[in-house]
mmCIF file of C-alpha atoms in Angstrom:
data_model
loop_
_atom_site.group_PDB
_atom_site.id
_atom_site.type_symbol
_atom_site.label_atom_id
_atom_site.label_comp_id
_atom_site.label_asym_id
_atom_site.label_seq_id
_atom_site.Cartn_x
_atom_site.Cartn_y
_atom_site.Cartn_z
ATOM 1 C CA UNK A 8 29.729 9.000 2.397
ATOM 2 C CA UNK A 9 26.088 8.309 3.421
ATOM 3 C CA UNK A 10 24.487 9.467 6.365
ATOM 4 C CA UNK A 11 25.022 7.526 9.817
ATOM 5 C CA UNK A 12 23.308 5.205 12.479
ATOM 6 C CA UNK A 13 24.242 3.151 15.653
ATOM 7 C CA UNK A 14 22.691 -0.246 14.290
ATOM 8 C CA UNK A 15 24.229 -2.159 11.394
ATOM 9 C CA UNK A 16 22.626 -4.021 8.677
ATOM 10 C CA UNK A 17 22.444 -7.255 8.922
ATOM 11 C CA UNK A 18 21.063 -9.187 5.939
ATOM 12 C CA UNK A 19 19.125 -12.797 5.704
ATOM 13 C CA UNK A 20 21.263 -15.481 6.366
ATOM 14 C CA UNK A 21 18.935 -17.247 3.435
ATOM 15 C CA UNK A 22 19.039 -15.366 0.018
ATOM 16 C CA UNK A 23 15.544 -13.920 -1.064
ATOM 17 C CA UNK A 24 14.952 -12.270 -3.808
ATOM 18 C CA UNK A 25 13.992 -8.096 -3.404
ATOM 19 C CA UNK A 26 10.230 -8.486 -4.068
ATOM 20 C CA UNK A 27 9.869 -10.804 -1.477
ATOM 21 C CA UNK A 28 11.830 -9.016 0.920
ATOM 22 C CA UNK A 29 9.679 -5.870 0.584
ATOM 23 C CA UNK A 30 6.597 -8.144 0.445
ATOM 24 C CA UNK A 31 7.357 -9.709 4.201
ATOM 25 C CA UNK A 32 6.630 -6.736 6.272
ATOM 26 C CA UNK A 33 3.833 -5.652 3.661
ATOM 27 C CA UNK A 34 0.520 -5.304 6.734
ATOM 28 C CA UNK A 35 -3.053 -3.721 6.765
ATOM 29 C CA UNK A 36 -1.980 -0.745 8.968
ATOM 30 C CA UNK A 37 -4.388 1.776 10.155
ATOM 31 C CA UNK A 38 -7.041 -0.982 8.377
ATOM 32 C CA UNK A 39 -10.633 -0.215 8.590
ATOM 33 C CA UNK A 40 -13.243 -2.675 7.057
ATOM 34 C CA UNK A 41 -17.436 -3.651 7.596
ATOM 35 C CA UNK A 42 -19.413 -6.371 6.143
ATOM 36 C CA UNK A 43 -21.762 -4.784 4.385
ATOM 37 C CA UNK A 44 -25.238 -6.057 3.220
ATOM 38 C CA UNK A 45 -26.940 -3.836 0.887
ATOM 39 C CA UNK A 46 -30.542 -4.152 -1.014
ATOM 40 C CA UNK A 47 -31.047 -3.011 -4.683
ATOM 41 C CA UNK A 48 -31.029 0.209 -4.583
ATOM 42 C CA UNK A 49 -28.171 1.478 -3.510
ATOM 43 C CA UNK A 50 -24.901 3.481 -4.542
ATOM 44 C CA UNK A 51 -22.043 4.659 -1.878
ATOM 45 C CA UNK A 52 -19.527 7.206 -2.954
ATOM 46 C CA UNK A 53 -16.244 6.777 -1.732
ATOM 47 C CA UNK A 54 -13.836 10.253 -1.857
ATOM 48 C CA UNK A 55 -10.132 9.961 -3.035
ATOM 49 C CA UNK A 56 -7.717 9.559 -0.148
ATOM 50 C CA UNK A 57 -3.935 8.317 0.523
ATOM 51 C CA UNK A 58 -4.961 5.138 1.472
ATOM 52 C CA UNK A 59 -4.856 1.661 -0.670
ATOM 53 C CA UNK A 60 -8.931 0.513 -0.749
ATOM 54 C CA UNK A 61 -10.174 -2.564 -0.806
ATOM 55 C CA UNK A 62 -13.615 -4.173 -2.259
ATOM 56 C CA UNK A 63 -14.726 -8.240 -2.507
ATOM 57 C CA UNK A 64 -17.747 -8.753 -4.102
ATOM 58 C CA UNK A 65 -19.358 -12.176 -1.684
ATOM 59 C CA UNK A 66 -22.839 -11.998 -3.930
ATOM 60 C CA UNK A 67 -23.805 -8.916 -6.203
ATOM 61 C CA UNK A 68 -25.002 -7.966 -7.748
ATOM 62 C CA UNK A 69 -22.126 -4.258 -7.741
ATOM 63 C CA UNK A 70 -20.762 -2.322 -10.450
ATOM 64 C CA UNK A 71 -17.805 0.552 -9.538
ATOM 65 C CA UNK A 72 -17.293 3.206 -11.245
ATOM 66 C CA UNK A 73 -13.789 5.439 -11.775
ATOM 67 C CA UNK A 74 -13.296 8.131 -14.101
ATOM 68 C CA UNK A 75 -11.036 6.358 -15.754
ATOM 69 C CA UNK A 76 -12.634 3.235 -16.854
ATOM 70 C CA UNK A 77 -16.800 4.382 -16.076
ATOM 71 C CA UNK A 78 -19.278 1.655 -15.103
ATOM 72 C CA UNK A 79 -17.409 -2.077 -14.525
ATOM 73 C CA UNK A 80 -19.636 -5.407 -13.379
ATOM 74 C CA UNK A 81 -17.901 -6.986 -10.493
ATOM 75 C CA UNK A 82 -18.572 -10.383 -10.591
ATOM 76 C CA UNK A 83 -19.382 -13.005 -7.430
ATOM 77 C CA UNK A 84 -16.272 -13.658 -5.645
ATOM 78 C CA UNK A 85 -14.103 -10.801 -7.415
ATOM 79 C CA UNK A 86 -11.836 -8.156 -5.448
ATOM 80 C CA UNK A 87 -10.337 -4.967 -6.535
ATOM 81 C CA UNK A 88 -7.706 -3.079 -5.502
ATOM 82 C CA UNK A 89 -7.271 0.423 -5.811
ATOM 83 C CA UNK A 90 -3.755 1.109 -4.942
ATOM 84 C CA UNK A 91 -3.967 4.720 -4.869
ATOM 85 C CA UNK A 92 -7.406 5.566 -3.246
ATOM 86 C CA UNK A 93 -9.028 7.022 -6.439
ATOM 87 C CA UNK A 94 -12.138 8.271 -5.831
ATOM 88 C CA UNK A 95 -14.624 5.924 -7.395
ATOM 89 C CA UNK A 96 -18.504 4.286 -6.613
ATOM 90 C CA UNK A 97 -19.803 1.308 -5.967
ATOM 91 C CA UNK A 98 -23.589 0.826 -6.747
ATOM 92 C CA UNK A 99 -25.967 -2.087 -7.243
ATOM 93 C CA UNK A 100 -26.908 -0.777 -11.180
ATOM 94 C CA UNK A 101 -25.313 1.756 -12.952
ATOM 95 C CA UNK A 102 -28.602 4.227 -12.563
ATOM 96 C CA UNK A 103 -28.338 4.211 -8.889
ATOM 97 C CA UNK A 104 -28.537 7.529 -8.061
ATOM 98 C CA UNK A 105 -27.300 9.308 -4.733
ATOM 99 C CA UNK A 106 -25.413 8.080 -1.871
ATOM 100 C CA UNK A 107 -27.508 5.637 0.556
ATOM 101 C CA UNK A 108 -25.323 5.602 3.030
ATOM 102 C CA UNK A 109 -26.964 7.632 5.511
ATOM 103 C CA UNK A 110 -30.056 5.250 5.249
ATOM 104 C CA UNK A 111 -27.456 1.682 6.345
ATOM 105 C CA UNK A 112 -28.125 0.746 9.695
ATOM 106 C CA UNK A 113 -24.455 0.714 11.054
ATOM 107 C CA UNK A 114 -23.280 -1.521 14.426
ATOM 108 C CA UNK A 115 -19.967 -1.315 15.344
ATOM 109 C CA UNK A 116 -18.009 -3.791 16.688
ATOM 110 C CA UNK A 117 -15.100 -1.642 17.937
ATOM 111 C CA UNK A 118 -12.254 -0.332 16.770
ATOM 112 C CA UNK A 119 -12.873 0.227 12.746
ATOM 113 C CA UNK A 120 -14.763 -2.544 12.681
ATOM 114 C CA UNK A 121 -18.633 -2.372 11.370
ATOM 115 C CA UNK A 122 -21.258 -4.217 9.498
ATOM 116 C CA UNK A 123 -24.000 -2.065 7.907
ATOM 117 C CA UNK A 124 -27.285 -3.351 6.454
ATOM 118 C CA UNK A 125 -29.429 -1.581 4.320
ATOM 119 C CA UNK A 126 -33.277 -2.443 3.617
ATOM 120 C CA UNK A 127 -34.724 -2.243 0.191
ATOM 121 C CA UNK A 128 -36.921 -4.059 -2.726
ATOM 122 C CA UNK A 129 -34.536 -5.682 -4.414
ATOM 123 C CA UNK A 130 -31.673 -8.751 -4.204
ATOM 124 C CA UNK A 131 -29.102 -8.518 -1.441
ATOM 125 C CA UNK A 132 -25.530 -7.689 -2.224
ATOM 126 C CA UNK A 133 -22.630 -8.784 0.447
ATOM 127 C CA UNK A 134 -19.987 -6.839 0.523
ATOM 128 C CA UNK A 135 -16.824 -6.628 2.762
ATOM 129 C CA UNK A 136 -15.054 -3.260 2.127
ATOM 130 C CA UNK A 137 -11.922 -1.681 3.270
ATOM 131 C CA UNK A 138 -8.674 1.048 3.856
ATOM 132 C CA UNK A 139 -5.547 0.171 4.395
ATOM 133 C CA UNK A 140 -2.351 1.731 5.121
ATOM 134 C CA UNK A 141 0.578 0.672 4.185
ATOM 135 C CA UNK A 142 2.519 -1.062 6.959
ATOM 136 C CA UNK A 143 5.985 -1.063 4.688
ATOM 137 C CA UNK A 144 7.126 1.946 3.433
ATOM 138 C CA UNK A 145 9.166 0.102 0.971
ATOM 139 C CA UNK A 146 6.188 -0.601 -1.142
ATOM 140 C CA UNK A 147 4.951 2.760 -1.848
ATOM 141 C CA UNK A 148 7.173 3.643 -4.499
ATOM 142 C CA UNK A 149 5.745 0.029 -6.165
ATOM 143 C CA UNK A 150 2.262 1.381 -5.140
ATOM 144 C CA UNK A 151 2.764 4.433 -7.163
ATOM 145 C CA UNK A 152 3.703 2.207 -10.549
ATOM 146 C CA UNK A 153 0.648 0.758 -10.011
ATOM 147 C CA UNK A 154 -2.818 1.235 -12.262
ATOM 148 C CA UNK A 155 -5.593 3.190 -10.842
ATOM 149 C CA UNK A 156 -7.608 -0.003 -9.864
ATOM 150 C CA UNK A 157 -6.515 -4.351 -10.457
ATOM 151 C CA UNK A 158 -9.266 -6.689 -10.432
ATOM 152 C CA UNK A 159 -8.436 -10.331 -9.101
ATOM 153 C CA UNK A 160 -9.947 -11.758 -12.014
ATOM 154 C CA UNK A 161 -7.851 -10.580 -14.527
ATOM 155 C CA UNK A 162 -4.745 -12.276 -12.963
ATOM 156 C CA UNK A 163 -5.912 -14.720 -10.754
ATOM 157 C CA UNK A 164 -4.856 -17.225 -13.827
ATOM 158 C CA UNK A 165 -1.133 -16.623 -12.785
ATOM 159 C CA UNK A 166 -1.247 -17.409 -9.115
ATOM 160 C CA UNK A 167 -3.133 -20.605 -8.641
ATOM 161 C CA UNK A 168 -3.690 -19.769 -4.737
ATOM 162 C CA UNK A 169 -5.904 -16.323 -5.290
ATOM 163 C CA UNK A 170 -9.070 -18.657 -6.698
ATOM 164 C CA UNK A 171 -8.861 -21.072 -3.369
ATOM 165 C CA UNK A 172 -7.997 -17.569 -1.287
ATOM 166 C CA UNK A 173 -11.301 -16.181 -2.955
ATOM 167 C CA UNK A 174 -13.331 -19.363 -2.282
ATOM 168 C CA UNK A 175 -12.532 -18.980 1.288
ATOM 169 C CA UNK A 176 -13.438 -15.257 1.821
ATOM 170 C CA UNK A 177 -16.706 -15.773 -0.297
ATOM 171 C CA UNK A 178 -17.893 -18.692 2.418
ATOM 172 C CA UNK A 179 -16.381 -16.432 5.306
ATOM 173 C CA UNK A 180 -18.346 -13.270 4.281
ATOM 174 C CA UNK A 181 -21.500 -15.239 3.556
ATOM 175 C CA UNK A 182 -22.620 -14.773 7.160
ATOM 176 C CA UNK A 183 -21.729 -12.407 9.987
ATOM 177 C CA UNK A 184 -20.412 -15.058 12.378
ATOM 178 C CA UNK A 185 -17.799 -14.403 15.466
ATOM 179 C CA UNK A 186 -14.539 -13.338 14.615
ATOM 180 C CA UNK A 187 -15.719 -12.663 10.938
ATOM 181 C CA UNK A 188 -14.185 -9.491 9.875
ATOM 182 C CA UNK A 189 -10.931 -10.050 11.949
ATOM 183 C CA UNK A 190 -10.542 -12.934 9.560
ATOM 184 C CA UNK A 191 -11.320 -11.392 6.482
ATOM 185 C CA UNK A 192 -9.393 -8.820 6.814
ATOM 186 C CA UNK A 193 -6.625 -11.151 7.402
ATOM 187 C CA UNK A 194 -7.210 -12.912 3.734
ATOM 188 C CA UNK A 195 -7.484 -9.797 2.341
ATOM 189 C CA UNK A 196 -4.085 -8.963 3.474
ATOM 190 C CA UNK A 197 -2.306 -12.246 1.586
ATOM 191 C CA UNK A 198 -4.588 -11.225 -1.200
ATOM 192 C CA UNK A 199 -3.245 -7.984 -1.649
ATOM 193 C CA UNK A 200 0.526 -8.864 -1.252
ATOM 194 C CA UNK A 201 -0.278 -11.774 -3.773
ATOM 195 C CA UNK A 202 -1.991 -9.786 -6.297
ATOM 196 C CA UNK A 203 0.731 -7.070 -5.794
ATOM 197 C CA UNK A 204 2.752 -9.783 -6.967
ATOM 198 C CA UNK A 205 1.106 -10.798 -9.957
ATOM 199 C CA UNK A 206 1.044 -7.730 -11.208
ATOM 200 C CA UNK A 207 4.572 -7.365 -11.131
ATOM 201 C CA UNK A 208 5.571 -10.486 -12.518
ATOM 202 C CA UNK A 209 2.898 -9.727 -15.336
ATOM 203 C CA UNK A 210 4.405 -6.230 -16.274
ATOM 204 C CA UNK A 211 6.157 -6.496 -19.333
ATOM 205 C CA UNK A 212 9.851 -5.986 -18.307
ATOM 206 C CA UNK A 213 11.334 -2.497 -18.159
ATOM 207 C CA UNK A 214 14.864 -1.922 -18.388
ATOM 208 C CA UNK A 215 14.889 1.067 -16.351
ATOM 209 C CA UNK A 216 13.045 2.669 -13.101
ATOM 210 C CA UNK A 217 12.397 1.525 -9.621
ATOM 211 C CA UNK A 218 10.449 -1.841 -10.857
ATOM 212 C CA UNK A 219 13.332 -2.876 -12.980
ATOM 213 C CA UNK A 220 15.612 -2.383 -9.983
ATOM 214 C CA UNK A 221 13.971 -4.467 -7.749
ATOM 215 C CA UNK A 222 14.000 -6.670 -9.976
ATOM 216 C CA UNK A 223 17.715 -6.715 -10.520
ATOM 217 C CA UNK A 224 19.307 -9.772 -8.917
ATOM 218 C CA UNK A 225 22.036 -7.443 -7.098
ATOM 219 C CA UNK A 226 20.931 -3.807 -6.996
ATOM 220 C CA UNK A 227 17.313 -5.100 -5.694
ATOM 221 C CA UNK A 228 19.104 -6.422 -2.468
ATOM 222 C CA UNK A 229 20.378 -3.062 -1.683
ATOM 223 C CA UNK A 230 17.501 -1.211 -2.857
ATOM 224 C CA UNK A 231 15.300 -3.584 -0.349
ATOM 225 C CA UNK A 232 17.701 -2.714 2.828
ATOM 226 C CA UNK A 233 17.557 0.567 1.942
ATOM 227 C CA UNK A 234 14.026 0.834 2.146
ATOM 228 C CA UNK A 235 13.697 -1.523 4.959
ATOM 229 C CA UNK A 236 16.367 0.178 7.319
ATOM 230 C CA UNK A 237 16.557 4.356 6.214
ATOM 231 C CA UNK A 238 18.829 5.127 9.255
ATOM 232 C CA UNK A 239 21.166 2.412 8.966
ATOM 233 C CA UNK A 240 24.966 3.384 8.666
ATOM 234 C CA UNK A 241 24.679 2.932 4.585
ATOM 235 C CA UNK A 242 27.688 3.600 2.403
ATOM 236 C CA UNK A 243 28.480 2.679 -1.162
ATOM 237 C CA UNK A 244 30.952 0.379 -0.287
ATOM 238 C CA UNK A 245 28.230 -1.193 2.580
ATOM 239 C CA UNK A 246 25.370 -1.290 -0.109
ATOM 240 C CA UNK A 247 27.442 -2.785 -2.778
ATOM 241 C CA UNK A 248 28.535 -5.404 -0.168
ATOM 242 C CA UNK A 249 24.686 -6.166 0.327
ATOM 243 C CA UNK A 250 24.231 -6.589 -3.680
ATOM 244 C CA UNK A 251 27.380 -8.536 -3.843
ATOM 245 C CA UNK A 252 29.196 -6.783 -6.276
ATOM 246 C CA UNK A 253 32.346 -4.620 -6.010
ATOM 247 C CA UNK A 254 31.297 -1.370 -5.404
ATOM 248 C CA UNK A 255 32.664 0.545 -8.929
ATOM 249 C CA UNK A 256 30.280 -2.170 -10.314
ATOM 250 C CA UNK A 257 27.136 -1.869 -8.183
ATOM 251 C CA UNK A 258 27.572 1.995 -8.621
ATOM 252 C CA UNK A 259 27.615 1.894 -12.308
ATOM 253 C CA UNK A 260 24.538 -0.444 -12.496
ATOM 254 C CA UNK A 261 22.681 1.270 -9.414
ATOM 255 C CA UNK A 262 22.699 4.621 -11.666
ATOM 256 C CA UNK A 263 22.018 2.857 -15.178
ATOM 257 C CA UNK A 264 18.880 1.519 -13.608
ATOM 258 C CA UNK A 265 17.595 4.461 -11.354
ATOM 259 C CA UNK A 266 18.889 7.257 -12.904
ATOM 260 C CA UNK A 267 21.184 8.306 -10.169
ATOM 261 C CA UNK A 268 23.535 7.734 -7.059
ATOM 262 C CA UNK A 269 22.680 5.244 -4.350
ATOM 263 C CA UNK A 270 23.342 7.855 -1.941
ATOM 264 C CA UNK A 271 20.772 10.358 -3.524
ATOM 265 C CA UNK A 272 18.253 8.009 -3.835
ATOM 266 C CA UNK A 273 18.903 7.134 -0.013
ATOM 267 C CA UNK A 274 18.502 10.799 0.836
ATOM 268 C CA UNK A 275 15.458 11.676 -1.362
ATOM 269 C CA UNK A 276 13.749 8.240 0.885
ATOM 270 C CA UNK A 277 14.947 9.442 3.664
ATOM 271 C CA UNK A 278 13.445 12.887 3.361
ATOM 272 C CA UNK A 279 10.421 11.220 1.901
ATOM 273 C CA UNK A 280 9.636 9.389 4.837
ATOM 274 C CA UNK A 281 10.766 12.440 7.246
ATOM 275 C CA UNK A 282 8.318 14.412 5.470
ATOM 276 C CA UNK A 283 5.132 11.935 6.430
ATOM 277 C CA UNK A 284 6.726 11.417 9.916
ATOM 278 C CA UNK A 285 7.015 15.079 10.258
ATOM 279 C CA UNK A 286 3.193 16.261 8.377
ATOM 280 C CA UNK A 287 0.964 13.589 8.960
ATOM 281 C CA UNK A 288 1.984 12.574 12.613
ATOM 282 C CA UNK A 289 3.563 15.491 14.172
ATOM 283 C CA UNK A 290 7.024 13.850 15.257
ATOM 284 C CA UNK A 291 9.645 15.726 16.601
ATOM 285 C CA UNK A 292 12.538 16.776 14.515
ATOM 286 C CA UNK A 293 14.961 15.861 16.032
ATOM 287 C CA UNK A 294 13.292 12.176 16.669
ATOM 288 C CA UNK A 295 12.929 12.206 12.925
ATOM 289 C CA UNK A 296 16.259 13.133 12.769
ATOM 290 C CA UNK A 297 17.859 9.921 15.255
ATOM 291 C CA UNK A 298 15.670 7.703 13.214
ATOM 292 C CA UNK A 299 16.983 8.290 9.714
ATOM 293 C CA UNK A 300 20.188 8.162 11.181
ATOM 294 C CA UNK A 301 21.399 11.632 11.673
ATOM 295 C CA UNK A 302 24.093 12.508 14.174
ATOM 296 C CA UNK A 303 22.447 15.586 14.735
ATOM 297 C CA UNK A 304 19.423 17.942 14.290
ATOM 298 C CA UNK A 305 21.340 20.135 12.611
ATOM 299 C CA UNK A 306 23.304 18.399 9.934
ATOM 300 C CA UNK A 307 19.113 16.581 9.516
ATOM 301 C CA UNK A 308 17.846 20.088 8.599
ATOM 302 C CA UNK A 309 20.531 21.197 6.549
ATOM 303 C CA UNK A 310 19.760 17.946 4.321
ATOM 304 C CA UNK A 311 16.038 18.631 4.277
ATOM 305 C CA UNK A 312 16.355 22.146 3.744
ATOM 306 C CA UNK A 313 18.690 20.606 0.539
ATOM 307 C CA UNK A 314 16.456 18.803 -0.638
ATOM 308 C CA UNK A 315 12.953 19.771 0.098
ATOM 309 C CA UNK A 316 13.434 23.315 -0.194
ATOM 310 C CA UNK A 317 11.649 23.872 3.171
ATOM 311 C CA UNK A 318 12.503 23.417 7.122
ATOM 312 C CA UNK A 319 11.633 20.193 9.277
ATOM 313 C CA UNK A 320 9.935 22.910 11.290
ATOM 314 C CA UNK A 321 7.712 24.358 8.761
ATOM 315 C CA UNK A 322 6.050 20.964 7.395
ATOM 316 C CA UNK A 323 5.749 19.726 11.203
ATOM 317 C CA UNK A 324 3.632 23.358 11.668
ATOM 318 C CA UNK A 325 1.420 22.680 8.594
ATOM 319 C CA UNK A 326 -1.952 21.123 8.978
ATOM 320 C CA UNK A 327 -1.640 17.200 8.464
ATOM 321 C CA UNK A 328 -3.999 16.254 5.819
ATOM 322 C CA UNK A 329 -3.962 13.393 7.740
ATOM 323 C CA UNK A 330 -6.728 10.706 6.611
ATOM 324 C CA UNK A 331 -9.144 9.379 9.128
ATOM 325 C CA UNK A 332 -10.585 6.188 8.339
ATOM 326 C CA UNK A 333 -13.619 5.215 9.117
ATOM 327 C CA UNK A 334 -15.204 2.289 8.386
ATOM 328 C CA UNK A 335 -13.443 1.288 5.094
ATOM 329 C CA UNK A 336 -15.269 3.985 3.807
#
């Protein structure tokens, strides 16, 4: 039997397929963003970190580079997404040297909110840049299918609302103006979740894995609830009733498609999650423990210490790694 909490799941009275139901709580968390308007020259490195980034191109001209794919033009009005925080650079022409960074006037507005203006010979490029943490945990295993960097332009054809979306941040970002970047960041956060989207209905159609499983009719409803409520009171029986299957069929096709047991999956998540609770924000165990629905301390450790290899204690001692953002930079 799975692991226990107080609070039952209680599913959408409407039916809604599993991408959408991960999609809903998907939110700029921990978001940091400025308007930037930079003269030719000028490059800005930006260091790999744990954080989904975020770049729309109001008026180049701006080419970004990644190891991956070297120098790409970025067009007026395109974003990019790079799901994993690669490190990567942005520049004005790929011979920009250096970082000018350090030479941008920068006013802050408050919070993680900036614009920063650079002087210089050349034509202006606007920019509005940002991090963003995930809000819902139950995209990052979707985030971590995902290519180094997506480009709005190359699937914008499938979504007929990203263009319009596009046209509206281009005329928002084409002057500072009260409220600006509060609003932005706002369309960039139905961007994102849309172009998420696209991508995954564009990805040819795998028969096995986490994407092919939210994408099941039946075992995507469970795998949704799962990620959506960790410390719920989940059983086979509970999860199968959820998918709406019997539960000898649900486990059958839960394994075919993920390569193993609904309640191993739950547990690897679970300890997933109590690791970053644990690391990166210094909660205590047995908090971790309530909220992934432990009845005690104890019987949380022993399950860690299982599957980690390693004691809640321990990782909550390590150093955090923890990313600071700053600036969308």
């Amino acid at each position: 039997m799975l692991d226990h909490s107080s609070a039952p799941y209680l599913p959408s009275a409407v039916p809604m397929d599993a991408l959408s139901e991960v999609l809903q709580d998907f939110r700029l968390s921990g978001v940091s963003y400025g308007r930037c308007e930079l003269q030719h020259p000028w490059g800005i490195g930006f260091a790999e970190q744990p954080l989904l980034r975020f770049h729309f191109v109001s008026k180049g001209p701006c080419w970004i580079h990644t190891d991956e794919f070297g120098w790409q033009e970025l067009n007026d009005g395109d974003l990019v997404l790079l799901p994993q925080g690669n490190a990567h650079r942005l520049a004005s022409a790929p011979d920009v040297a250096g970082d000018t960074l350090k030479s941008c006037q920068v006013t802050r507005f408050g919070g993680n909110v900036c614009e920063m203006v650079q002087d210089g010979p050349g034509p202006t490029s606007t920019l509005f840049v940002g991090s963003m943490a995930l809000g819902a945990r139950a995209l990052h295993p979707l985030i971590s299918l995902m290519p180094s960097i997506i480009k709005s332009r190359d699937i914008a054809a499938n979504d007929p609302m990203v263009g319009p979306l596009l046209a509206a941040m281009t005329a928002e970002a084409a002057q500072p103006r009260m409220g600006g970047a509060t609003i932005l960041s706002r369309m960039a956060d139905l961007l994102t979740a849309r172009l998420i989207r696209c991508w995954v209905d564009c990805t040819s159609s795998s028969t096995t894995g986490w994407l092919a499983a939210i994408r099941d009719v039946h075992v995507g409803r469970a795998l949704a609830a799962m990620h959506r409520d960790p410390g719920n009171n989940w059983t086979v029986e509970s999860l199968a009733g959820v998918a709406g299957q019997s539960r000898s069929v649900f486990a059958e096709r839960f394994s075919a498609l993920l390569g193993e047991g609904a309640a191993h999956y739950l547990t690897r998540w679970r300890m997933q999650l109590a690791q970053e609770w644990l690391g990166q924000s210094g909660t205590a165990v047995a908090e971790v423990a309530a909220r992934l629905g432990y009845e005690s301390e104890a019987s949380f450790a022993r399950a860690f210490k299982r599957t980690t290899g390693t004691s809640p204690g321990a990782v909550r001692r390590e150093p955090s790694g923890q990313t600071v953002i700053e600036f969308g930079l």
